[in-house]
């Protein structure tokens, strides 16, 4: 492949990748579940066996990252270890354990004329994944797409190109073991931005959806420029509203867990809204729990009355996803104001109400237009694994096709099978 | 509205329409089913009451169409009568009878930690409908979108602008009776192509999906230029494969009905593939049934051996949607060749196998990548009403979100409601 590449323009190369992916997708679409699972198990074995080569490739990447002066966090995301390679192999085996969604009968009914109609899951086709820094995405995304019968075109960041190539070689070995086409999982062999541009244009109709995995600027570029559907979220500006009927203990535990269990994930709490009627009874304990963990609070005047150390929140704070030990907080007069605040500043990702009043919970969950709306539970449950979907390729906040965690079922489409006995239409 | 329009550029006008639609959509999203149904019933009454005004407007349109030298078929589609107006009103009442999809629990499950997760239908948001010549689309599309809790921006063809405006006025009356925002159903008050261009760009993020209703050139422009998702089919290049195990009587009845019941609809048969083993036994009766109705046959050499009057099919015939009393036909050696032909020339819309061999039917229905794949039934059943979905806004051949008939359920999205009792994530 690499020799071929050098003689081709990026445009021609990407067109070729698209055609190969479409052809492979047609074969995958009817591949039996046990064949796909055989490939996945062989991939896991190949990853374990190739651990030295993967570590070698990764060492080259890490050296280059260091030379480029990347941050410690970036280096951490890009670095592989024996343990992390074992985790990649184990994740491939976890995907084996998922149910094959292809062929699932989603709905079935019979018409008065005797026609039996079934709505049956089919693969989506060809999925493009554009990602940064984390080499494990090569295996995770490749395997999830395969499980759902889709071909995939992977375009990882240049920072981890050698790690990605080494992992990809193991995936190809797995495909070969199962007799599946090697073009089922392709990796873009060049690192120029023009290759991404070709993917955003849809590879001449040979790319059905794009999943960006990475920082805000990557997601923003993909959402703005893509001519094909995108499964993504730009940010998780997650709110909790502590209602006037909130249970104090639940409020303290849920707010603390939502903000601090892990601050860097998209389901982490960013803005706390507190009903004025229980600010006096509930806020001190909530603030105390956050303070103990060193969380900075930026509040409106109402919040600042509860502590001398609370910074003043600016307008910008209400639309900032900190992904850090910082929380913006506000006192609100009622449920309507909380819902309106979330409509104005939220990101349609995940929001939560804490209340013992079922009517308030019902209204909040109906009116807040987010992919995930929780009642009395931590926002950190916003995750495909926690939802019981198995692995996820990301979380989507759009309203089309996939919303919330994008697991193997969300990577499928469907068709109607109509079973007749000679019926004609009057 | 019209006075305001004159002082605005098309861009500003359309941006304003988009903003109003989004605001109205937010209100519609939580409107109870009975309120939406009250509006629909009031619309039906208003359409009946306004029949004279609608006929007046239509007379102006018809005069202009005649002056522009439009074809008889075009004039027929654009002409309203008392009966057609009654049909529009009755169709509005049919939509009342459909189940409100919003709030439907599509799936529900409980996690080991006690979290109860529900996947609940929500409206999509704002839908744009771009259509030509048929004034009834104004009411049908407006009402279907409303039923699913969506705001809609209607852009009808300039040829029927006065008819559309008169019908739209009745829809607005119905919204007012139910206390719903008049911006829930807006009609673009200008007829320049730039307005369509603004819709294709997505009205600054205020349009979630576009549905084109009209001829091939309209659909092609929308599919090529739209920056938002499109629910559409470019054509219905429908195939029937008469397998070697086909029952003769079923084959004759289904082929005849599929081709000739109505030749102008997207589910009408266009290409017949006949297994070589039963050509001798089955083809004469099939051809005879078609000949009796004056259907022209264009065949390959194998087919032409069965009749002196059969024209020679050219390469172009295999990719032509006639929408007329013309059928292309070919002898194929086996099921694989039939499936490969459909993959090459088909339009992913509707295809059918006639066979008594269940294994052949299973393979055909699994491997043919079309929205609707039938076994032993007429392709003219490719219709939302015939599927039991009630009214449809069109048929989609894409793989994203909606596929096949697009009814009221397909005009929805979903959210996850998570019900907890204080759970935090370990």
Coordinates of N, CA, C and O in Angstrom, one line a residue, chain A residues 22 26 29-30 109 111 113 115 117 119 121-125 208-209 223-227 229 231 250 253-254 257 261-262 265 343 358 362 364-378 380-383 385-389 398-405 409-410 412-426, chain B residues 22 26 29-30 109 111 113 115 117 119 121-125 208-209 223-227 229-231 250 253-254 257 261-262 265 343 358 362 364-378 380-383 385-389 398-405 409-410 412-426:
Chain A
X22 N -16.1 0.7 0.3 CA -17.5 0.4 -0.1 C -17.6 -1.1 -0.6 O -18.5 -1.8 -0.2
X26 N -19.8 -4.1 1.3 CA -20.8 -5.0 0.7 C -20.6 -6.4 1.2 O -21.6 -7.2 1.4
X29 N -21.5 -6.8 4.9 CA -23.0 -6.6 5.3 C -23.6 -7.9 5.5 O -24.6 -8.0 6.2
X30 N -23.2 -9.0 4.8 CA -23.8 -10.3 5.0 C -22.9 -11.3 5.7 O -23.2 -12.5 5.7
X109 N -44.9 -6.8 12.1 CA -46.4 -6.7 12.2 C -47.0 -7.3 10.9 O -46.3 -7.5 9.9
X111 N -50.3 -7.1 8.1 CA -51.4 -6.2 7.6 C -52.6 -7.0 7.4 O -52.6 -8.3 7.3
X113 N -54.2 -7.6 4.8 CA -54.2 -8.4 3.6 C -53.2 -9.6 3.7 O -52.9 -10.3 2.8
X115 N -49.9 -9.5 4.5 CA -48.5 -9.2 4.3 C -47.9 -9.1 5.7 O -48.4 -8.5 6.6
X117 N -44.7 -7.7 7.6 CA -43.6 -6.7 7.5 C -42.7 -6.8 8.6 O -43.1 -6.8 9.8
X119 N -39.0 -5.0 10.2 CA -38.0 -3.9 10.1 C -36.7 -4.6 10.7 O -36.7 -5.0 11.9
X121 N -32.5 -4.8 11.2 CA -31.2 -4.1 11.2 C -30.3 -4.5 10.1 O -30.0 -5.7 9.9
X122 N -29.6 -3.5 9.5 CA -28.6 -3.7 8.5 C -27.4 -2.8 8.8 O -27.6 -1.9 9.6
X123 N -26.2 -3.1 8.3 CA -25.1 -2.1 8.6 C -25.4 -0.8 8.0 O -26.2 -0.6 7.1
X124 N -24.7 0.2 8.5 CA -24.8 1.6 7.9 C -24.1 1.6 6.6 O -24.5 2.3 5.7
X125 N -22.9 1.0 6.5 CA -22.1 1.0 5.2 C -20.7 1.3 5.5 O -20.0 0.4 5.9
X208 N -20.5 7.0 4.6 CA -21.9 7.3 5.0 C -22.0 8.2 6.3 O -23.0 8.9 6.5
X209 N -21.0 8.1 7.1 CA -21.0 8.9 8.4 C -19.6 9.1 8.9 O -18.7 8.2 8.6
X223 N -17.7 19.2 12.2 CA -19.2 19.5 12.1 C -19.4 20.6 11.1 O -20.5 20.7 10.4
X224 N -18.5 21.6 11.0 CA -18.7 22.7 10.1 C -18.5 22.3 8.6 O -19.3 22.7 7.8
X225 N -17.5 21.5 8.3 CA -17.2 21.2 6.9 C -17.7 19.9 6.3 O -17.8 19.8 5.1
X226 N -18.2 19.0 7.2 CA -18.5 17.7 6.6 C -19.8 17.8 5.7 O -20.7 18.5 6.1
X227 N -19.7 17.1 4.6 CA -20.9 17.0 3.7 C -21.6 15.7 3.9 O -22.5 15.3 3.2
X229 N -23.2 13.0 7.2 CA -23.7 13.1 8.6 C -22.5 12.8 9.6 O -21.6 12.1 9.3
X231 N -21.6 11.9 13.7 CA -22.0 11.6 15.1 C -21.0 12.2 16.0 O -19.9 11.7 16.1
X250 N -28.8 13.0 48.9 CA -28.6 12.7 47.5 C -28.0 13.9 46.7 O -27.1 13.7 45.9
X253 N -24.2 14.0 47.5 CA -23.5 12.8 46.8 C -23.5 12.9 45.3 O -22.4 12.7 44.7
X254 N -24.6 13.3 44.7 CA -24.7 13.4 43.3 C -23.9 14.5 42.7 O -23.1 14.4 41.7
X257 N -20.1 13.6 43.1 CA -19.7 12.6 42.1 C -19.7 13.1 40.7 O -18.8 12.8 39.9
X261 N -15.7 12.9 40.2 CA -15.2 11.6 40.0 C -14.2 11.5 39.0 O -13.1 11.0 39.2
X262 N -14.4 12.1 37.8 CA -13.4 12.4 36.8 C -13.8 13.7 36.2 O -14.9 13.9 35.7
X265 N -14.1 14.2 31.7 CA -15.0 13.5 30.7 C -16.2 14.3 30.4 O -16.6 15.2 31.1
X343 N -31.6 25.7 28.4 CA -31.9 25.8 27.0 C -31.0 26.9 26.4 O -30.5 26.7 25.2
X358 N -42.0 14.2 41.9 CA -42.0 13.5 40.6 C -42.5 14.4 39.5 O -42.1 14.3 38.4
X362 N -40.6 15.0 36.1 CA -41.3 14.7 34.8 C -41.1 15.9 33.9 O -40.8 15.8 32.7
X364 N -39.0 18.4 34.0 CA -37.6 18.6 33.6 C -37.1 17.6 32.5 O -36.5 18.0 31.5
X365 N -37.5 16.4 32.7 CA -37.0 15.3 31.8 C -37.8 15.5 30.4 O -37.2 15.1 29.4
X366 N -39.0 16.1 30.4 CA -39.7 16.3 29.2 C -39.2 17.5 28.4 O -39.0 17.5 27.2
X367 N -38.9 18.6 29.2 CA -38.6 19.9 28.6 C -37.2 20.1 28.3 O -36.9 21.0 27.4
X368 N -36.3 19.5 29.0 CA -34.8 19.8 28.7 C -34.5 18.9 27.5 O -34.6 17.7 27.5
X369 N -34.0 19.6 26.5 CA -33.8 19.0 25.2 C -32.3 18.5 25.1 O -31.5 19.0 24.3
X370 N -32.0 17.5 25.9 CA -30.7 16.9 25.9 C -30.8 15.4 25.6 O -31.8 14.8 25.8
X371 N -29.7 14.9 25.1 CA -29.7 13.5 24.7 C -29.9 12.6 25.9 O -30.6 11.6 25.9
X372 N -29.4 13.0 27.1 CA -29.5 12.3 28.3 C -30.0 13.2 29.4 O -29.4 14.2 29.7
X373 N -31.2 12.9 30.0 CA -31.7 13.7 31.1 C -32.0 12.8 32.3 O -32.8 11.9 32.2
X374 N -31.2 13.1 33.4 CA -31.3 12.2 34.5 C -32.1 12.8 35.7 O -32.2 14.0 35.8
X375 N -32.6 11.9 36.5 CA -33.3 12.3 37.7 C -32.6 11.5 38.9 O -32.6 10.3 38.8
X376 N -32.1 12.3 39.8 CA -31.5 11.7 41.0 C -30.4 10.6 40.7 O -30.4 9.5 41.3
X377 N -29.5 11.0 39.8 CA -28.4 10.1 39.5 C -27.2 10.9 39.0 O -27.4 12.0 38.3
X378 N -26.0 10.4 39.2 CA -24.8 11.2 38.7 C -24.8 11.4 37.2 O -25.1 10.4 36.5
X380 N -22.2 11.4 35.6 CA -21.1 10.6 35.1 C -21.6 9.3 34.6 O -20.8 8.5 34.0
X381 N -22.9 9.0 34.7 CA -23.4 7.8 34.1 C -23.6 7.9 32.6 O -24.1 7.0 31.9
X382 N -23.3 9.1 32.0 CA -23.5 9.4 30.6 C -22.4 8.7 29.8 O -21.4 9.2 29.4
X383 N -22.6 7.4 29.6 CA -21.6 6.6 29.0 C -22.2 5.3 28.5 O -23.1 4.7 29.2
X385 N -21.1 2.3 28.2 CA -20.9 1.1 29.0 C -21.9 1.1 30.2 O -22.5 0.1 30.6
X386 N -22.0 2.3 30.8 CA -22.9 2.4 32.0 C -24.4 2.2 31.6 O -25.2 1.9 32.4
X387 N -24.7 2.5 30.3 CA -26.0 2.3 29.8 C -26.3 0.8 29.5 O -27.4 0.4 29.1
X388 N -25.2 0.0 29.5 CA -25.4 -1.4 29.2 C -25.3 -1.7 27.7 O -25.7 -2.7 27.3
X389 N -24.7 -0.7 27.0 CA -24.6 -0.9 25.5 C -23.3 -1.6 25.1 O -23.1 -1.7 23.9
X398 N -26.6 15.4 18.3 CA -27.5 15.8 17.2 C -28.8 15.0 17.4 O -29.0 14.2 18.2
X399 N -29.8 15.4 16.5 CA -31.1 14.7 16.6 C -31.3 13.7 15.6 O -32.3 13.0 15.6
X400 N -30.4 13.5 14.7 CA -30.6 12.6 13.6 C -29.9 11.2 13.8 O -28.7 11.2 14.1
X401 N -30.6 10.2 13.7 CA -30.2 8.8 13.7 C -29.6 8.3 15.0 O -30.3 7.5 15.7
X402 N -28.5 8.8 15.4 CA -27.9 8.4 16.7 C -28.0 9.6 17.7 O -27.7 10.7 17.3
X403 N -28.3 9.3 18.9 CA -28.3 10.4 20.0 C -27.9 9.7 21.3 O -28.3 8.6 21.5
X404 N -27.1 10.4 22.0 CA -26.6 9.8 23.2 C -25.4 8.9 22.9 O -24.8 9.1 21.9
X405 N -25.2 7.9 23.7 CA -24.0 7.0 23.5 C -24.2 6.3 22.1 O -25.3 5.7 21.8
X409 N -25.4 -0.8 18.1 CA -26.7 -0.7 17.5 C -26.9 0.6 16.7 O -27.6 0.7 15.7
X410 N -26.3 1.7 17.3 CA -26.4 3.0 16.6 C -25.6 3.1 15.3 O -25.7 4.0 14.6
X412 N -25.9 1.0 13.0 CA -26.7 0.2 12.0 C -27.8 1.1 11.4 O -28.1 2.1 11.9
X413 N -28.3 0.6 10.2 CA -29.5 1.2 9.6 C -30.5 0.1 9.6 O -30.4 -0.8 10.5
X414 N -31.5 0.1 8.7 CA -32.5 -1.0 8.7 C -33.0 -1.1 7.3 O -32.8 -0.2 6.5
X415 N -33.7 -2.2 7.1 CA -34.5 -2.3 5.8 C -35.8 -3.0 6.2 O -36.0 -3.5 7.3
X416 N -36.8 -2.9 5.3 CA -38.1 -3.6 5.5 C -38.1 -4.8 4.7 O -37.8 -4.8 3.5
X417 N -38.4 -6.0 5.3 CA -38.6 -7.2 4.6 C -40.1 -7.4 4.6 O -40.7 -7.5 5.7
X418 N -40.7 -7.6 3.4 CA -42.1 -7.8 3.3 C -42.3 -9.2 2.8 O -41.8 -9.6 1.7
X419 N -43.1 -10.0 3.5 CA -43.3 -11.4 3.2 C -44.7 -11.6 2.7 O -45.7 -11.4 3.5
X420 N -44.9 -12.0 1.5 CA -46.2 -12.1 0.9 C -46.5 -13.6 0.5 O -45.7 -14.4 0.5
X421 N -47.8 -13.8 0.0 CA -48.2 -15.1 -0.5 C -48.9 -14.8 -1.9 O -49.8 -15.6 -2.2
X422 N -48.4 -13.8 -2.6 CA -49.0 -13.5 -3.9 C -49.8 -12.3 -3.9 O -50.5 -12.0 -4.9
X423 N -49.8 -11.5 -2.8 CA -50.7 -10.3 -2.8 C -50.4 -9.3 -3.9 O -49.2 -9.0 -4.2
X424 N -51.4 -8.7 -4.4 CA -51.3 -7.6 -5.3 C -52.1 -6.4 -4.7 O -53.0 -6.6 -3.9
X425 N -51.8 -5.2 -5.2 CA -52.4 -4.0 -4.6 C -53.7 -3.7 -5.3 O -53.6 -3.5 -6.6
X426 N -54.8 -3.6 -4.7 CA -56.1 -3.2 -5.4 C -56.0 -1.8 -6.0 O -55.3 -1.0 -5.6
Chain B
X22 N -37.7 27.7 14.9 CA -37.0 27.1 16.1 C -37.8 27.4 17.4 O -38.0 26.5 18.2
X26 N -39.8 24.7 19.8 CA -39.6 24.5 21.2 C -40.9 24.4 22.0 O -41.1 23.6 22.9
X29 N -42.8 21.1 21.0 CA -42.1 19.8 21.5 C -42.8 19.3 22.7 O -42.8 18.0 22.9
X30 N -43.4 20.1 23.5 CA -44.1 19.6 24.7 C -45.6 19.8 24.6 O -46.3 19.7 25.6
X109 N -35.1 -0.3 30.1 CA -34.4 -1.4 30.8 C -33.9 -0.9 32.1 O -33.8 0.3 32.3
X111 N -30.7 -1.2 35.0 CA -29.3 -1.6 35.2 C -29.1 -2.3 36.5 O -29.9 -2.1 37.4
X113 N -27.4 -1.5 38.9 CA -27.3 -0.6 40.0 C -28.7 0.1 40.3 O -28.8 1.0 41.1
X115 N -30.6 1.8 38.2 CA -31.0 2.9 37.3 C -32.0 2.4 36.2 O -31.7 1.3 35.6
X117 N -33.6 3.1 32.7 CA -33.3 3.9 31.5 C -34.4 3.7 30.5 O -34.8 2.6 30.2
X119 N -35.7 5.0 26.6 CA -35.5 5.7 25.3 C -36.8 6.2 24.8 O -37.7 5.4 24.5
X121 N -39.4 8.9 22.5 CA -39.5 9.7 21.3 C -39.6 11.2 21.6 O -40.5 11.5 22.4
X122 N -38.9 12.0 20.8 CA -39.0 13.4 20.9 C -39.2 14.0 19.5 O -38.9 13.2 18.5
X123 N -39.6 15.2 19.3 CA -39.7 15.7 17.9 C -38.3 15.9 17.3 O -37.3 15.9 18.1
X124 N -38.2 15.9 16.0 CA -36.9 16.2 15.4 C -36.5 17.7 15.5 O -35.3 18.0 15.7
X125 N -37.5 18.6 15.5 CA -37.2 20.0 15.6 C -37.9 20.8 14.5 O -39.1 21.0 14.5
X208 N -33.5 21.2 10.7 CA -32.8 19.9 11.0 C -32.8 18.9 9.9 O -32.0 18.1 9.9
X209 N -33.8 19.0 9.0 CA -33.9 18.0 7.9 C -34.7 18.7 6.8 O -35.6 19.5 7.1
X223 N -30.4 17.0 -2.9 CA -29.4 16.0 -2.4 C -28.0 16.5 -2.6 O -27.1 16.2 -1.8
X224 N -27.7 17.2 -3.7 CA -26.3 17.7 -4.0 C -25.9 18.8 -3.1 O -24.8 18.9 -2.6
X225 N -26.9 19.8 -2.9 CA -26.5 21.0 -2.3 C -26.8 21.2 -0.8 O -26.2 22.0 -0.1
X226 N -27.7 20.3 -0.3 CA -28.1 20.5 1.1 C -27.0 20.3 2.1 O -26.2 19.3 1.9
X227 N -26.9 21.2 3.0 CA -25.9 21.0 4.1 C -26.6 20.4 5.4 O -26.0 20.4 6.4
X229 N -29.4 17.1 6.7 CA -29.8 15.8 6.2 C -31.1 15.9 5.3 O -31.9 16.9 5.5
X230 N -31.2 15.0 4.4 CA -32.3 15.0 3.4 C -33.0 13.6 3.5 O -32.3 12.6 3.5
X231 N -34.3 13.6 3.6 CA -35.1 12.4 3.5 C -35.7 12.4 2.1 O -36.6 13.2 1.8
X250 N -48.7 -16.6 -9.4 CA -48.2 -15.5 -8.6 C -47.4 -14.6 -9.4 O -47.4 -13.3 -9.4
X253 N -49.5 -12.5 -11.8 CA -50.3 -11.4 -11.1 C -49.4 -10.3 -10.5 O -49.8 -9.1 -10.6
X254 N -48.3 -10.7 -9.9 CA -47.5 -9.7 -9.2 C -46.8 -8.8 -10.2 O -46.7 -7.6 -10.1
X257 N -49.4 -6.4 -11.8 CA -49.8 -5.4 -10.8 C -48.7 -4.4 -10.5 O -48.9 -3.2 -10.4
X261 N -50.5 -1.3 -12.3 CA -51.6 -0.8 -11.5 C -51.6 0.8 -11.6 O -52.6 1.4 -11.9
X262 N -50.4 1.3 -11.3 CA -50.2 2.8 -11.6 C -48.7 2.8 -12.0 O -47.8 2.4 -11.3
X265 N -45.9 5.8 -10.2 CA -45.5 6.0 -8.8 C -44.1 5.3 -8.6 O -43.7 4.5 -9.4
X343 N -27.7 -4.6 -7.6 CA -26.6 -3.8 -6.9 C -26.1 -2.8 -7.9 O -25.8 -1.7 -7.5
X358 N -37.8 -20.9 0.0 CA -37.6 -19.9 1.1 C -36.1 -19.5 1.2 O -35.8 -18.4 1.5
X362 N -34.8 -15.8 1.3 CA -34.0 -15.3 2.4 C -32.7 -14.6 1.9 O -32.3 -13.6 2.4
X364 N -32.1 -13.3 -1.1 CA -32.5 -12.1 -1.8 C -32.8 -11.0 -0.8 O -32.2 -9.9 -0.9
X365 N -33.6 -11.3 0.2 CA -34.0 -10.2 1.1 C -32.8 -9.8 2.0 O -32.8 -8.6 2.5
X366 N -31.9 -10.6 2.3 CA -30.7 -10.2 3.1 C -29.7 -9.5 2.2 O -29.1 -8.5 2.7
X367 N -29.5 -9.9 1.0 CA -28.4 -9.3 0.2 C -28.8 -8.1 -0.7 O -27.9 -7.3 -1.0
X368 N -30.0 -8.0 -1.0 CA -30.4 -6.8 -1.8 C -30.5 -5.6 -0.9 O -31.2 -5.6 0.1
X369 N -29.7 -4.6 -1.1 CA -29.6 -3.4 -0.2 C -30.6 -2.4 -0.6 O -30.2 -1.3 -1.0
X370 N -31.8 -2.7 -0.4 CA -32.9 -1.7 -0.7 C -33.7 -1.4 0.6 O -33.8 -2.3 1.4
X371 N -34.4 -0.3 0.6 CA -35.2 0.1 1.8 C -36.3 -1.0 2.0 O -36.6 -1.3 3.1
X372 N -36.9 -1.4 0.9 CA -38.0 -2.4 0.9 C -37.6 -3.6 0.0 O -37.4 -3.4 -1.2
X373 N -37.6 -4.7 0.6 CA -37.4 -5.9 -0.2 C -38.5 -6.9 0.0 O -38.8 -7.4 1.1
X374 N -39.3 -7.2 -1.1 CA -40.5 -8.0 -1.0 C -40.2 -9.4 -1.5 O -39.4 -9.7 -2.3
X375 N -41.1 -10.3 -0.9 CA -41.1 -11.7 -1.4 C -42.6 -12.0 -1.7 O -43.4 -11.9 -0.8
X376 N -42.8 -12.4 -3.0 CA -44.1 -12.8 -3.4 C -45.2 -11.7 -3.1 O -46.3 -12.1 -2.6
X377 N -44.9 -10.5 -3.4 CA -46.0 -9.4 -3.2 C -45.6 -8.3 -4.2 O -44.5 -8.1 -4.5
X378 N -46.7 -7.6 -4.6 CA -46.5 -6.5 -5.5 C -45.6 -5.4 -5.0 O -45.7 -5.0 -3.8
X380 N -46.0 -2.4 -5.7 CA -46.8 -1.2 -5.5 C -47.2 -1.1 -4.0 O -47.8 -0.1 -3.6
X381 N -46.9 -2.1 -3.2 CA -47.1 -1.9 -1.7 C -46.1 -1.0 -1.1 O -46.2 -0.8 0.2
X382 N -45.1 -0.5 -1.8 CA -44.1 0.3 -1.2 C -44.7 1.7 -0.9 O -44.6 2.7 -1.7
X383 N -45.4 1.8 0.2 CA -46.1 3.0 0.5 C -46.4 3.0 2.0 O -46.8 2.0 2.6
X385 N -48.9 4.2 3.7 CA -50.3 3.8 4.0 C -50.4 2.3 3.9 O -51.0 1.7 4.8
X386 N -49.9 1.7 2.9 CA -50.0 0.2 2.8 C -49.2 -0.5 3.8 O -49.5 -1.7 4.2
X387 N -48.2 0.2 4.4 CA -47.4 -0.4 5.5 C -48.1 -0.3 6.8 O -47.7 -0.8 7.8
X388 N -49.2 0.5 6.8 CA -49.9 0.7 8.1 C -49.4 1.9 8.9 O -49.7 2.0 10.1
X389 N -48.6 2.7 8.3 CA -48.0 3.8 9.0 C -48.9 5.1 9.0 O -48.5 6.1 9.5
X398 N -31.9 6.7 1.7 CA -30.7 6.8 2.4 C -30.6 5.8 3.6 O -31.6 5.1 3.8
X399 N -29.5 5.7 4.2 CA -29.3 4.8 5.3 C -29.4 5.5 6.7 O -29.4 4.8 7.7
X400 N -29.5 6.8 6.7 CA -29.5 7.5 8.0 C -30.8 7.9 8.4 O -31.6 8.5 7.7
X401 N -31.1 7.5 9.7 CA -32.3 7.9 10.4 C -33.6 7.3 9.8 O -34.2 6.4 10.4
X402 N -34.1 7.8 8.7 CA -35.3 7.3 8.1 C -35.0 6.5 6.8 O -34.1 6.9 6.1
X403 N -35.6 5.4 6.6 CA -35.4 4.6 5.4 C -36.8 4.0 5.1 O -37.5 3.5 5.9
X404 N -37.1 4.0 3.8 CA -38.4 3.5 3.4 C -39.5 4.6 3.6 O -39.1 5.8 3.6
X405 N -40.7 4.2 3.8 CA -41.7 5.3 4.0 C -41.4 6.1 5.2 O -41.1 5.6 6.3
X409 N -43.7 8.6 12.7 CA -42.6 8.1 13.6 C -41.2 8.5 13.1 O -40.3 8.7 13.9
X410 N -41.1 8.5 11.8 CA -39.8 8.8 11.2 C -39.4 10.2 11.3 O -38.3 10.6 11.1
X412 N -39.5 11.8 14.0 CA -39.1 12.0 15.4 C -37.6 11.7 15.7 O -37.0 10.9 14.9
X413 N -37.1 12.2 16.8 CA -35.8 11.7 17.3 C -36.1 11.1 18.7 O -37.2 10.6 18.9
X414 N -35.2 11.0 19.6 CA -35.4 10.4 20.9 C -34.4 11.0 21.9 O -33.5 11.7 21.5
X415 N -34.7 10.8 23.2 CA -33.8 11.1 24.2 C -33.8 10.0 25.2 O -34.7 9.1 25.2
X416 N -32.8 9.9 26.1 CA -32.8 9.0 27.2 C -33.2 9.7 28.4 O -32.6 10.7 28.8
X417 N -34.2 9.1 29.1 CA -34.5 9.5 30.5 C -34.0 8.5 31.4 O -34.3 7.3 31.3
X418 N -33.2 8.9 32.4 CA -32.6 8.0 33.3 C -33.2 8.3 34.7 O -33.1 9.5 35.2
X419 N -33.8 7.3 35.3 CA -34.4 7.5 36.6 C -33.6 6.8 37.7 O -33.4 5.6 37.7
X420 N -33.2 7.6 38.6 CA -32.3 7.1 39.7 C -32.9 7.3 41.1 O -34.0 7.9 41.2
X421 N -32.2 6.8 42.1 CA -32.7 7.0 43.5 C -31.5 7.4 44.3 O -31.3 7.1 45.5
X422 N -30.6 8.2 43.6 CA -29.4 8.7 44.3 C -28.1 8.0 43.9 O -27.1 8.3 44.5
X423 N -28.1 7.3 42.8 CA -26.9 6.5 42.4 C -25.8 7.5 42.0 O -26.0 8.5 41.3
X424 N -24.6 7.1 42.4 CA -23.4 7.8 42.0 C -22.5 6.7 41.3 O -22.6 5.5 41.6
X425 N -21.6 7.2 40.4 CA -20.8 6.2 39.7 C -19.5 5.9 40.4 O -18.7 6.8 40.8
X426 N -19.2 4.6 40.7 CA -18.0 4.2 41.4 C -16.8 4.7 40.6 O -16.8 4.8 39.4

